[in-house]
Tab-separated table of C-alpha atoms in Angstrom:
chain	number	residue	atom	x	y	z
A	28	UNK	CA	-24.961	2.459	-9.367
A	29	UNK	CA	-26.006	0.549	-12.180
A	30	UNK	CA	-28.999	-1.775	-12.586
A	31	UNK	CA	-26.475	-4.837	-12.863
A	32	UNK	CA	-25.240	-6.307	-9.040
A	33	UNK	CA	-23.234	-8.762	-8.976
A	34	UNK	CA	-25.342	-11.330	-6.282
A	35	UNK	CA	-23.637	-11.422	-3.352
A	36	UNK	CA	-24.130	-7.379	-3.825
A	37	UNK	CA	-27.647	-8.001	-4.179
A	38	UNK	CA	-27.759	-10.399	-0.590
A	39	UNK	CA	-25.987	-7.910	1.317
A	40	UNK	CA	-28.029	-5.045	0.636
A	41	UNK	CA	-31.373	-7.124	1.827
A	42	UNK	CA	-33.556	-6.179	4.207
A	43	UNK	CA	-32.612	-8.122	7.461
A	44	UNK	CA	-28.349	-7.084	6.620
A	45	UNK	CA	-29.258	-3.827	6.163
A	46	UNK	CA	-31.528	-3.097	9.408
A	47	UNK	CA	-28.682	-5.415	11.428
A	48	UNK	CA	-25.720	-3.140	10.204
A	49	UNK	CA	-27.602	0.252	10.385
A	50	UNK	CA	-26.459	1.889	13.586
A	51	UNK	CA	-28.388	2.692	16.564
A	52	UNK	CA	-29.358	6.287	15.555
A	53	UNK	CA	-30.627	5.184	12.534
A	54	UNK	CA	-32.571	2.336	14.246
A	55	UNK	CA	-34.091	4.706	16.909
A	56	UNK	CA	-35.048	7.158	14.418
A	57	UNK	CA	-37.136	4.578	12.529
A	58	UNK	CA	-38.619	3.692	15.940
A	59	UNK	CA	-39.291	7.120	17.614
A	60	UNK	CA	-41.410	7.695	13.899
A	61	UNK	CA	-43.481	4.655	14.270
A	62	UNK	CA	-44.510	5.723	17.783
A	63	UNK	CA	-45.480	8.991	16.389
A	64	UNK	CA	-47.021	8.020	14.014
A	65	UNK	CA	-49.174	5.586	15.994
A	66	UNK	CA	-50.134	8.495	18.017
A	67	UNK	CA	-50.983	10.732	15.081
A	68	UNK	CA	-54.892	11.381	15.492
A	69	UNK	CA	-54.932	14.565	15.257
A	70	UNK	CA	-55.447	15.347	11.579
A	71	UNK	CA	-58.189	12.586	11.300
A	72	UNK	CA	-60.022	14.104	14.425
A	73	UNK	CA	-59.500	17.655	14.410
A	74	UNK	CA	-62.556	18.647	12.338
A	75	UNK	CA	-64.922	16.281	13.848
A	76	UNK	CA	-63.394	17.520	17.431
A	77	UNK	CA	-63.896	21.071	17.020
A	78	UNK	CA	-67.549	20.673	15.263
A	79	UNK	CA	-68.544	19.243	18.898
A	80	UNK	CA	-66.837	21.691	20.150
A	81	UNK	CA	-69.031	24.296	18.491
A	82	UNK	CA	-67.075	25.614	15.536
A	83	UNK	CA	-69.169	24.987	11.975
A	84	UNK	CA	-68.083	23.469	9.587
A	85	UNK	CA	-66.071	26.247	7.928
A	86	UNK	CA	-64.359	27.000	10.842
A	87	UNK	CA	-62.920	23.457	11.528
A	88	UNK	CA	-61.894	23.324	7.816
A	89	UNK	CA	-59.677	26.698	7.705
A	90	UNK	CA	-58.052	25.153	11.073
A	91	UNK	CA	-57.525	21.477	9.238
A	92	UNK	CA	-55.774	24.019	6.299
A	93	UNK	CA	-53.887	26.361	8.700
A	94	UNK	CA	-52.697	23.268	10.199
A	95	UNK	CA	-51.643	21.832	6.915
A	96	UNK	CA	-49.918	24.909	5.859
A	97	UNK	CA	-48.279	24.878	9.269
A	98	UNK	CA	-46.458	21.816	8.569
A	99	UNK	CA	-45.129	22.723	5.206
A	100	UNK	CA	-43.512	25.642	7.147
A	101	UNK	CA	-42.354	23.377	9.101
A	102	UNK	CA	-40.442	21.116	7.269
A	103	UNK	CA	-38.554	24.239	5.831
A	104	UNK	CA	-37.886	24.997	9.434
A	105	UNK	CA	-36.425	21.396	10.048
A	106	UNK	CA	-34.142	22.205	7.252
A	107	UNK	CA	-32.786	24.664	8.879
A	108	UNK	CA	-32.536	23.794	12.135
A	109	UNK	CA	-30.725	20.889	11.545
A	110	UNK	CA	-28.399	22.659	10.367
A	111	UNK	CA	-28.223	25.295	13.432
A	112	UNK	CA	-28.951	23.206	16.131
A	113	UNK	CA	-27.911	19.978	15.161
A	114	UNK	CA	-30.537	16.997	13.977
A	115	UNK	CA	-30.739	15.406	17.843
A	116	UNK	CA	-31.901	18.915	19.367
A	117	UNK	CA	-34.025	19.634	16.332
A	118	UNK	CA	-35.729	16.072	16.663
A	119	UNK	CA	-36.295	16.080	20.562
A	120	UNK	CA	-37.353	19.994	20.302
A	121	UNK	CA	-39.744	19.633	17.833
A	122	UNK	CA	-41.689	16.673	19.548
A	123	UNK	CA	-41.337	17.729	22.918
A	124	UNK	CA	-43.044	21.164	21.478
A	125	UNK	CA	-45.743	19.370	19.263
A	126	UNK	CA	-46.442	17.451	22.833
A	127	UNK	CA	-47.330	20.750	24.013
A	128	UNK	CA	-49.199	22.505	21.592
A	129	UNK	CA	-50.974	19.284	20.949
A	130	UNK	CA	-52.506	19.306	24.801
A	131	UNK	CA	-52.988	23.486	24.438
A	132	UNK	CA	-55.435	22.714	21.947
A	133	UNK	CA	-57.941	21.293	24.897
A	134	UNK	CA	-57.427	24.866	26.476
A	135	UNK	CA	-57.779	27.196	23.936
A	136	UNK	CA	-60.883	29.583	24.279
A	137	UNK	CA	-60.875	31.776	21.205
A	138	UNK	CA	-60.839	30.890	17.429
A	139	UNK	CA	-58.137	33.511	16.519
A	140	UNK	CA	-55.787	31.576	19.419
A	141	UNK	CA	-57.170	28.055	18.237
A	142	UNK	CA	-55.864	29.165	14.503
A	143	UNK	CA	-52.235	29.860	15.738
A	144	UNK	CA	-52.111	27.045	18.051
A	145	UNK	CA	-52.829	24.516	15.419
A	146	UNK	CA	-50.556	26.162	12.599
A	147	UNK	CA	-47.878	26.096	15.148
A	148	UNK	CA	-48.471	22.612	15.873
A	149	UNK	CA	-48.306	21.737	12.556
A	150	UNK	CA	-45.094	23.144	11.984
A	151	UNK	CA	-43.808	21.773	14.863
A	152	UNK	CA	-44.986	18.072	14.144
A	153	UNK	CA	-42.813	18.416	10.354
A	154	UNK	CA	-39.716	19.970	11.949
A	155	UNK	CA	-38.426	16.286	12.931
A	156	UNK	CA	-39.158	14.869	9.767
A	157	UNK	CA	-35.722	16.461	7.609
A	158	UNK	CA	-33.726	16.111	10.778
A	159	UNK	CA	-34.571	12.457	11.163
A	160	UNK	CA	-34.368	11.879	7.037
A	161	UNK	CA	-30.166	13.137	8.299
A	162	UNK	CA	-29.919	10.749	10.545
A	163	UNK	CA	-30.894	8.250	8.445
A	164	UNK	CA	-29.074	9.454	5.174
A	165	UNK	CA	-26.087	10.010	6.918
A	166	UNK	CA	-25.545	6.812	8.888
A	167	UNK	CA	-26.126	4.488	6.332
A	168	UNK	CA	-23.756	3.634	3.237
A	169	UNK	CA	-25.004	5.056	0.053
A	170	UNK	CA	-25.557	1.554	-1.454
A	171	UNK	CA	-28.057	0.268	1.044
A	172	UNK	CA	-29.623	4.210	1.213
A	173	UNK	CA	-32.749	3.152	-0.675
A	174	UNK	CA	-33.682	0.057	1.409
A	175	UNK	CA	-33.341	1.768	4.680
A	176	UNK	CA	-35.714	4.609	3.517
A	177	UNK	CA	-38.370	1.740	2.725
A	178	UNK	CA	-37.903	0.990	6.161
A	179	UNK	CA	-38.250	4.468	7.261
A	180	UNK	CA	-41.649	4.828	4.951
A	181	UNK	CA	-42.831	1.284	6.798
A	182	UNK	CA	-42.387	2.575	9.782
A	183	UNK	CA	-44.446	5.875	8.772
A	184	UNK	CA	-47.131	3.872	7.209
A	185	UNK	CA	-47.541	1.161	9.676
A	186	UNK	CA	-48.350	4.001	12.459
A	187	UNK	CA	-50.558	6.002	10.082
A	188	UNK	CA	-52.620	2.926	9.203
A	189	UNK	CA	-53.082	1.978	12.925
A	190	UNK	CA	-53.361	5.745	13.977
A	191	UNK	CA	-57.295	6.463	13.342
A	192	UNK	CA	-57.910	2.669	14.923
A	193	UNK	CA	-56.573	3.564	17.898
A	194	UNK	CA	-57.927	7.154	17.696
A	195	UNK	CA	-61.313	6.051	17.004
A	196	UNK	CA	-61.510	3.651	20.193
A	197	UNK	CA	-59.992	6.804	22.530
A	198	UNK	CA	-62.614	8.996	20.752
A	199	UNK	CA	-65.377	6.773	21.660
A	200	UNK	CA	-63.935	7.464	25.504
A	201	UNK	CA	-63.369	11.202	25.083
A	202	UNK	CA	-61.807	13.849	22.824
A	203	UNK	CA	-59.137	14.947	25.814
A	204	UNK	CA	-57.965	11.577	26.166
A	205	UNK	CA	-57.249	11.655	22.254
A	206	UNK	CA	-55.298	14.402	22.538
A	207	UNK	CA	-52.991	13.655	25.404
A	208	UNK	CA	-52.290	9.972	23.907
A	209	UNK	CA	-50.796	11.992	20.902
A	210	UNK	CA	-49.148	14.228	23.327
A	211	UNK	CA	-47.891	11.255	25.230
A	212	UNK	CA	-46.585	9.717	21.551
A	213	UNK	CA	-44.875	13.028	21.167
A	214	UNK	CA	-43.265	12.727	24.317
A	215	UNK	CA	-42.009	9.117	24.049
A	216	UNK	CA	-40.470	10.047	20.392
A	217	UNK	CA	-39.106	13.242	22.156
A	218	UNK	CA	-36.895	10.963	24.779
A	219	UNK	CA	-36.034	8.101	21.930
A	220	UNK	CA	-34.194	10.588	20.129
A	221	UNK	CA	-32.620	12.466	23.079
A	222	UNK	CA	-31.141	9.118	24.668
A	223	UNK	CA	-30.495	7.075	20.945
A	224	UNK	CA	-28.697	10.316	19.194
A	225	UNK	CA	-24.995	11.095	19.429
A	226	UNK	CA	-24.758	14.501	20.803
A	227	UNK	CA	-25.030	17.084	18.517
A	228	UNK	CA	-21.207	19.000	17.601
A	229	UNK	CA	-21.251	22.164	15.966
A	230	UNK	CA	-20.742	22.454	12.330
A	231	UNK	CA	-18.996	25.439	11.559
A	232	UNK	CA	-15.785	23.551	10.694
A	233	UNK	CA	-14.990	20.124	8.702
A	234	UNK	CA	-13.096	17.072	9.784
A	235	UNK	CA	-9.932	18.553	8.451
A	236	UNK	CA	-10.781	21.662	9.967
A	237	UNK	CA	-11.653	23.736	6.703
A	238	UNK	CA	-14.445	26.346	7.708
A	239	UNK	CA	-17.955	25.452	6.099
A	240	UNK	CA	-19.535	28.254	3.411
A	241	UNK	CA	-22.435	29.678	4.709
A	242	UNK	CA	-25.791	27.210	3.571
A	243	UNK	CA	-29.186	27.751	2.901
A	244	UNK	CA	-32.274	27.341	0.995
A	245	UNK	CA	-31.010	29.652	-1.602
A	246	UNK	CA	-28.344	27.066	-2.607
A	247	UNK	CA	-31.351	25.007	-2.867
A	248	UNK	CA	-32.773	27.526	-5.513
A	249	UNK	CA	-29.796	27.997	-7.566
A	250	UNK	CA	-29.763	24.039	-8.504
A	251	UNK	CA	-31.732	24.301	-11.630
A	252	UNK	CA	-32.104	20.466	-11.913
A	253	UNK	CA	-32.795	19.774	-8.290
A	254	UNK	CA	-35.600	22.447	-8.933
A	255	UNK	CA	-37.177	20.808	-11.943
A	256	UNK	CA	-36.672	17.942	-9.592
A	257	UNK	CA	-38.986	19.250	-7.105
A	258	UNK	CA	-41.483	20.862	-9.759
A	259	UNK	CA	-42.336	16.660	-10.547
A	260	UNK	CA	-42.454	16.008	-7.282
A	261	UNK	CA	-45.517	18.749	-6.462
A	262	UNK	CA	-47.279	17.645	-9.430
A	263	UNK	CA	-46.856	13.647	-8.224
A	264	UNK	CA	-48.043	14.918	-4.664
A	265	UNK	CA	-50.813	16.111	-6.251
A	266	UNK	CA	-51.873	13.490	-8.260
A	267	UNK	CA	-51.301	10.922	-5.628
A	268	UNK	CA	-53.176	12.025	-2.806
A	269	UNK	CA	-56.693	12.608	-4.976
A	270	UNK	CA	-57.223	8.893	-3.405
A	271	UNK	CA	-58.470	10.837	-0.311
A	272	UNK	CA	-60.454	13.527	-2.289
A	273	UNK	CA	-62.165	12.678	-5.643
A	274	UNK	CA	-61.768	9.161	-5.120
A	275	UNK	CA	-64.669	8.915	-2.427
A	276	UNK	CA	-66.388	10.972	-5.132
A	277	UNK	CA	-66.053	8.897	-8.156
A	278	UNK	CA	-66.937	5.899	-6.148
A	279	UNK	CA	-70.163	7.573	-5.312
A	280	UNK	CA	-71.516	8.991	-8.403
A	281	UNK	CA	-70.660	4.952	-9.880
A	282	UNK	CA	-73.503	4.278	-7.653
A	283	UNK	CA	-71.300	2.040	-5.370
A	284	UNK	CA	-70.965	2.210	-1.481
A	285	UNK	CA	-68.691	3.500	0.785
A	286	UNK	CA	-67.542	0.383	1.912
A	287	UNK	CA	-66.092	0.127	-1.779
A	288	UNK	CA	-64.016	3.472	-0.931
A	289	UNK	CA	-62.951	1.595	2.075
A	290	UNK	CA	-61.843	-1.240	0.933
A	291	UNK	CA	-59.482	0.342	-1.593
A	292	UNK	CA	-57.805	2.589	0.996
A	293	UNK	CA	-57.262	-0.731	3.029
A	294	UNK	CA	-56.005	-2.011	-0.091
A	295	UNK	CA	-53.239	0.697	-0.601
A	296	UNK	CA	-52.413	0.275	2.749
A	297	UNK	CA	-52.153	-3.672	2.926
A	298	UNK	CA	-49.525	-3.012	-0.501
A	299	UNK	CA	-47.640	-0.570	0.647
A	300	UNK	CA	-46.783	-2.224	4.069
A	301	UNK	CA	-46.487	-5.549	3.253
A	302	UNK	CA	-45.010	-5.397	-0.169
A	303	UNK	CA	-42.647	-2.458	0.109
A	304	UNK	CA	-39.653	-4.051	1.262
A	305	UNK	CA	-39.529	-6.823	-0.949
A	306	UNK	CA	-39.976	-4.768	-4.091
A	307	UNK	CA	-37.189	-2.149	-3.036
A	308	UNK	CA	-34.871	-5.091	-2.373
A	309	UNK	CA	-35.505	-5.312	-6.242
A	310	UNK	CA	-36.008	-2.035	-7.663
A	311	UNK	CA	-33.070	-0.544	-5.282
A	312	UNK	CA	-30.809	-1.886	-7.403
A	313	UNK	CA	-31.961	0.167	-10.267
A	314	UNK	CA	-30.724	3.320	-11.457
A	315	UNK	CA	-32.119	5.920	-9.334
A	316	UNK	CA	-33.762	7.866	-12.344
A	317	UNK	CA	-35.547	4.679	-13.398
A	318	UNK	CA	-36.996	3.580	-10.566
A	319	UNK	CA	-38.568	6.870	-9.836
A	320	UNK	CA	-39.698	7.543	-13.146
A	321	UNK	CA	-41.335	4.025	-13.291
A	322	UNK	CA	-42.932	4.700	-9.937
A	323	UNK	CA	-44.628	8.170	-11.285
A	324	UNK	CA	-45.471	6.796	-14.371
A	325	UNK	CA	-47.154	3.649	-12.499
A	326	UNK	CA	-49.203	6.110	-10.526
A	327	UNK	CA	-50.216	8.502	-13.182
A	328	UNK	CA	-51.587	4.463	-15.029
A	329	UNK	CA	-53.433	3.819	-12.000
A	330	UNK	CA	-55.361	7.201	-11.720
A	331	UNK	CA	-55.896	7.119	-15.320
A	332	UNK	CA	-57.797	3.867	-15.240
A	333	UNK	CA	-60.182	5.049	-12.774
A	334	UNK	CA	-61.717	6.542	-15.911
A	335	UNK	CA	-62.662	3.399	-17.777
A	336	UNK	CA	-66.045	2.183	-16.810
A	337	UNK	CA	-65.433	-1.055	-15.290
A	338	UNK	CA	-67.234	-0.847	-12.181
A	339	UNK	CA	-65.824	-2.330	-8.345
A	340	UNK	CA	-63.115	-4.238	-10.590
A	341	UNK	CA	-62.052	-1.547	-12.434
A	342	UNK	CA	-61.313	0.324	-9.051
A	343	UNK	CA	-59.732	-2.802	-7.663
A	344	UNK	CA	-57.491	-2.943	-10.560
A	345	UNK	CA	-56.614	1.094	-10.846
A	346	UNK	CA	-55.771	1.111	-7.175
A	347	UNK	CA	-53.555	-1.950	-7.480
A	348	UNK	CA	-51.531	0.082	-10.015
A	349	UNK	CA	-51.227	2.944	-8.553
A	350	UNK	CA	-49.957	1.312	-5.466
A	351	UNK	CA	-47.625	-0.519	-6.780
A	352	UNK	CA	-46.488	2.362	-8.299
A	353	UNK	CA	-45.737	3.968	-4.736
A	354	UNK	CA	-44.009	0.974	-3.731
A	355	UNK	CA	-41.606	0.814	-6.842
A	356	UNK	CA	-40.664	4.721	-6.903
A	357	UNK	CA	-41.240	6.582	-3.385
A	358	UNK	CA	-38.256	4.966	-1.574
A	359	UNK	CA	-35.680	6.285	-3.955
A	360	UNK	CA	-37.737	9.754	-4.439
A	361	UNK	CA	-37.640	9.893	-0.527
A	362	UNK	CA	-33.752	8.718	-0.727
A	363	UNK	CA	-32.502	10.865	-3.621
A	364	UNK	CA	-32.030	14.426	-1.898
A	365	UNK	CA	-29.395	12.987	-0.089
A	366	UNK	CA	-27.643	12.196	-3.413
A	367	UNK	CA	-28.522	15.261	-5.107
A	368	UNK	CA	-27.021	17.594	-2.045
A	369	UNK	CA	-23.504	18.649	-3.321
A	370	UNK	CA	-21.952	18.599	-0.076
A	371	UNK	CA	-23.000	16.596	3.510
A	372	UNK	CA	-23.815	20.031	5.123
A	373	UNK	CA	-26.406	20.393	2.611
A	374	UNK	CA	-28.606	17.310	3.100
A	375	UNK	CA	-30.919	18.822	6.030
A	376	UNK	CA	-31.377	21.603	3.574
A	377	UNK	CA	-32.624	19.431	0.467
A	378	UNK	CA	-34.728	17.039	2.645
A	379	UNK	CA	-36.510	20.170	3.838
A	380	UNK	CA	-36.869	21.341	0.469
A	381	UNK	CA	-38.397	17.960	-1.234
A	382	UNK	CA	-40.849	17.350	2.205
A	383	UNK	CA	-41.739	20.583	2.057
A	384	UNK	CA	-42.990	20.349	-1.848
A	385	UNK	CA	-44.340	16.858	-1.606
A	386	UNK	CA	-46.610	18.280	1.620
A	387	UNK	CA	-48.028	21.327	-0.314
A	388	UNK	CA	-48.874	18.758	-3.675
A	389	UNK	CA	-51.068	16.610	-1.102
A	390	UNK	CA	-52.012	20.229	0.651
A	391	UNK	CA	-53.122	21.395	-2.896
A	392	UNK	CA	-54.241	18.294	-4.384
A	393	UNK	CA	-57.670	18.001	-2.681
A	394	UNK	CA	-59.056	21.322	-3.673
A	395	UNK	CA	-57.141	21.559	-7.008
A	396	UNK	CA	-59.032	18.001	-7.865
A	397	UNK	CA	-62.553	18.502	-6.086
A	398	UNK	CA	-62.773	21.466	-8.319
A	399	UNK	CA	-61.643	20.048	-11.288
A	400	UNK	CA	-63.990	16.997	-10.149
A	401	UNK	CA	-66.606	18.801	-10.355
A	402	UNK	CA	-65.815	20.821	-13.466
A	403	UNK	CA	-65.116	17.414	-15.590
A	404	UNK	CA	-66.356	15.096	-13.525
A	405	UNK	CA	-64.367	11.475	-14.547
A	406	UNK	CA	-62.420	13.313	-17.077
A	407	UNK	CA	-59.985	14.500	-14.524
A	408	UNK	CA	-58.666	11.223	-14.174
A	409	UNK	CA	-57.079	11.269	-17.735
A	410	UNK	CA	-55.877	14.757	-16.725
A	411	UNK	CA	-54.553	13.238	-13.720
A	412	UNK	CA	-52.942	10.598	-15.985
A	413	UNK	CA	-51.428	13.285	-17.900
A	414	UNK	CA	-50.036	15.607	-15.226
A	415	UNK	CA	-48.196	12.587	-14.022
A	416	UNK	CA	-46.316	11.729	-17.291
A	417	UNK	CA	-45.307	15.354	-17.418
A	418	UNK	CA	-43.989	15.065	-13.768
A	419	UNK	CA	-42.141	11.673	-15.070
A	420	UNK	CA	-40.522	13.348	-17.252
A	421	UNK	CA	-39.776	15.855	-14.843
A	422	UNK	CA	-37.915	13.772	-12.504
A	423	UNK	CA	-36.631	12.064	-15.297
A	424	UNK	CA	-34.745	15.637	-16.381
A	425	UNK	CA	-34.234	16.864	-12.795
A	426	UNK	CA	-32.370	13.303	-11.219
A	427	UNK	CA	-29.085	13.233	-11.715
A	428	UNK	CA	-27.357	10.123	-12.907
A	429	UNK	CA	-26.028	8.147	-10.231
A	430	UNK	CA	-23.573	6.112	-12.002
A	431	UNK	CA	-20.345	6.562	-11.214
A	432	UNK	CA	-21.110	9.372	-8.844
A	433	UNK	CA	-21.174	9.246	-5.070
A	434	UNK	CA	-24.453	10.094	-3.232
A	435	UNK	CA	-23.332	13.184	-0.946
A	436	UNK	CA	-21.318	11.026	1.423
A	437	UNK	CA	-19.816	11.985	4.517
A	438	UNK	CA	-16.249	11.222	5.816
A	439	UNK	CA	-18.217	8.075	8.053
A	440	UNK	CA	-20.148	7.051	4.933
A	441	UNK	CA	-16.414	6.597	3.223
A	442	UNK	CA	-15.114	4.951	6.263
A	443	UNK	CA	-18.074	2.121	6.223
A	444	UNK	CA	-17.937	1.917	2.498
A	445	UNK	CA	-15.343	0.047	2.955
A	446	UNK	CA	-15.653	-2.571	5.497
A	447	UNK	CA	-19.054	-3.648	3.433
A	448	UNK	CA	-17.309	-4.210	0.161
A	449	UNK	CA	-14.481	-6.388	2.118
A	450	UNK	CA	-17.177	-8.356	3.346
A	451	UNK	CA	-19.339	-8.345	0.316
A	452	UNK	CA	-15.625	-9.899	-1.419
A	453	UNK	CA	-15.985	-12.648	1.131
A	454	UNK	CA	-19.308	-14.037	0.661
């Protein structure tokens, strides 16, 4: 792919041809991730939950970590059991099990049990999450791979923004009724992807009935670039998600209020949902290297300007740079593990890998940049600045180029290829 498209390329790969000619699969997947999503409270209400509860303060934190660390576990574990299982039984499984754990947590009676329940949970809330990135990936055409991801990250977004809404108005009820609305989300994404998803078929064997070499993470580890790859994408993870930690911080020793901190989180969120699609319809036809690059180094701008001392509009304008830097790069750094796995059977494998390093950057990130917070105090953000160029360049050296290369396709990738560029001919 090249960043020249001829125009009738460019209108065929929008966003309202590419949701109508994605399949059902992929269609159900993007649903069944909004409605869990939308029911994900737990996270945002687990500390305040178990201080009532009685735990201190300490006590709820290690859980809000074990849980954390949980899910990066867990997205390893998705790797792999799409690949064992198949991506319909891993999907279903893993949300009919977070349903579970997620209403055990209302019985739990000891803080040794409570720490296991809520690691397991969060392992089993990620295992879906490379499974469904499969699904996706796989039943889409490589050309229109980036756009459908944006849709993907709406769908995550739009039910993370609305999440602690809705949490905070079944809070205000009770805690228990909290808990079994996510376990009822759980549920509901559990039976979209058991009744939407083709039945699983065993994978032992291709098409043409040549046996399948063993895979596994380590054929992860022995891609050198992929790895560098990954090393930008930990240090962007971390960068990124100081929003939520020495953000609220830097906002409060510049004397303003929280309602400051809140109104730049609401204005993240406001970008990133309603601008997202329209810049990928853009950026996606850029080469893959570029637009993630110019995504990272957008970010690492952004943070990097919360150190000039401009006051609420220097905020405002930092925040509006960093965000557009998440719209402009995360779909194709979401997208690109597809491309970068060498063979179809290996996509479940390198989704798990690059979800599994993005969640331990925004695990890390928080403590990593408190401390440094309060170590350098507004100087981190030019650090912050930094460590993001050097994860540009990264990326930069890690992506492959994508032109003239296929993006891991599948035999049914091939087969709709095809169809699309008759049709593009006849526009």
């Amino acid at each position: 792919m090249t960043s020249r498209q001829d125009p009738m390329d460019a209108e065929a790969t929008g966003v309202v041809a590419t949701w109508r000619e994605a399949p059902a699969e992929v269609k159900a997947v993007i649903a069944g991730i909004f409605v869990n999503r939308l029911g994900g409270f737990l996270q945002v209400f687990l500390v305040l939950y178990l201080v009532q509860g009685g735990y201190d303060f300490v006590q709820a934190g290690i859980a809000l970590g074990a849980n954390g660390a949980g899910g990066i576990a867990g997205a390893l574990l998705g790797g792999w059991l799409a690949d064992r299982i198949g991506t319909r039984r891993a999907i279903s499984g893993s949300m009919t099990l977070t349903a579970a754990l997620t209403a055990a947590v209302l019985f739990v009676g000891s803080y040794p049990l409570l720490l296991v329940v809520v690691t397991a949970l969060g392992a089993a809330g990620q295992v879906y999450r490379p499974a469904s990135a499969e699904v996706v990936s796989a039943g889409i055409a490589p050309r229109r791979r980036v756009m459908v991801f944006a849709m993907y990250r709406l769908a995550l977004n739009a039910g993370t923004t609305a999440a602690p809404l809705i949490g905070a108005v079944l809070a205000s009820v009770s805690y228990p009724l909290l808990f079994w609305a996510e376990a009822a989300a759980a549920l509901a994404c559990a039976a979209i992807g058991w009744q939407a998803l083709p039945r699983d078929t065993p994978r032992k064997t291709r098409p043409s009935g040549e046996r399948l070499a063993p895979v596994g993470y380590l054929t992860v580890l022995r891609d050198a670039r992929y790895l560098l790859f990954l090393l930008g994408m930990l240090a962007y993870a971390a960068i990124y998600i100081s929003y939520v930690s020495v953000l609220p911080l830097a906002v409060r020793d510049a004397g303003l209020s929280t309602f400051v901190y809140g109104m730049l989180i609401s204005l993240n969120g406001l970008i990133v949902i309603a601008c997202e699609l329209v810049v990928t319809r853009k950026v996606q036809h850029w080469p893959h290297r570029v637009a993630a690059v110019s995504g990272i180094v957008l970010v690492a701008a952004g943070v990097a300007t919360y150190a000039l001392p401009l006051g609420v509009a220097g905020f405002v304008v930092a925040t509006l740079v960093w965000s557009l830097g998440e719209t402009v790069g995360s779909p194709t750094m979401v997208a690109y593990p597809a491309q970068a796995a060498a063979r179809s059977e290996l996509v479940s494998r390198y989704m798990g890998a690059s979800q599994a390093v993005f969640g331990a950057g925004t695990a890390l990130g928080p403590a990593v940049g408190v401390a440094l917070w309060s170590a350098l105090n507004s100087m981190v953000w030019t650090l912050f600045g930094a460590t993001g160029l050097l994860a540009a360049v990264a990326v930069a050296v890690g992506m492959r180029d994508d032109r003239g290369r296929r993006s891991s396709s599948s035999p049914r990738e091939d087969l709709r290829e095809q169809p699309e560029r008759g049709e593009s001919e006849q526009r």
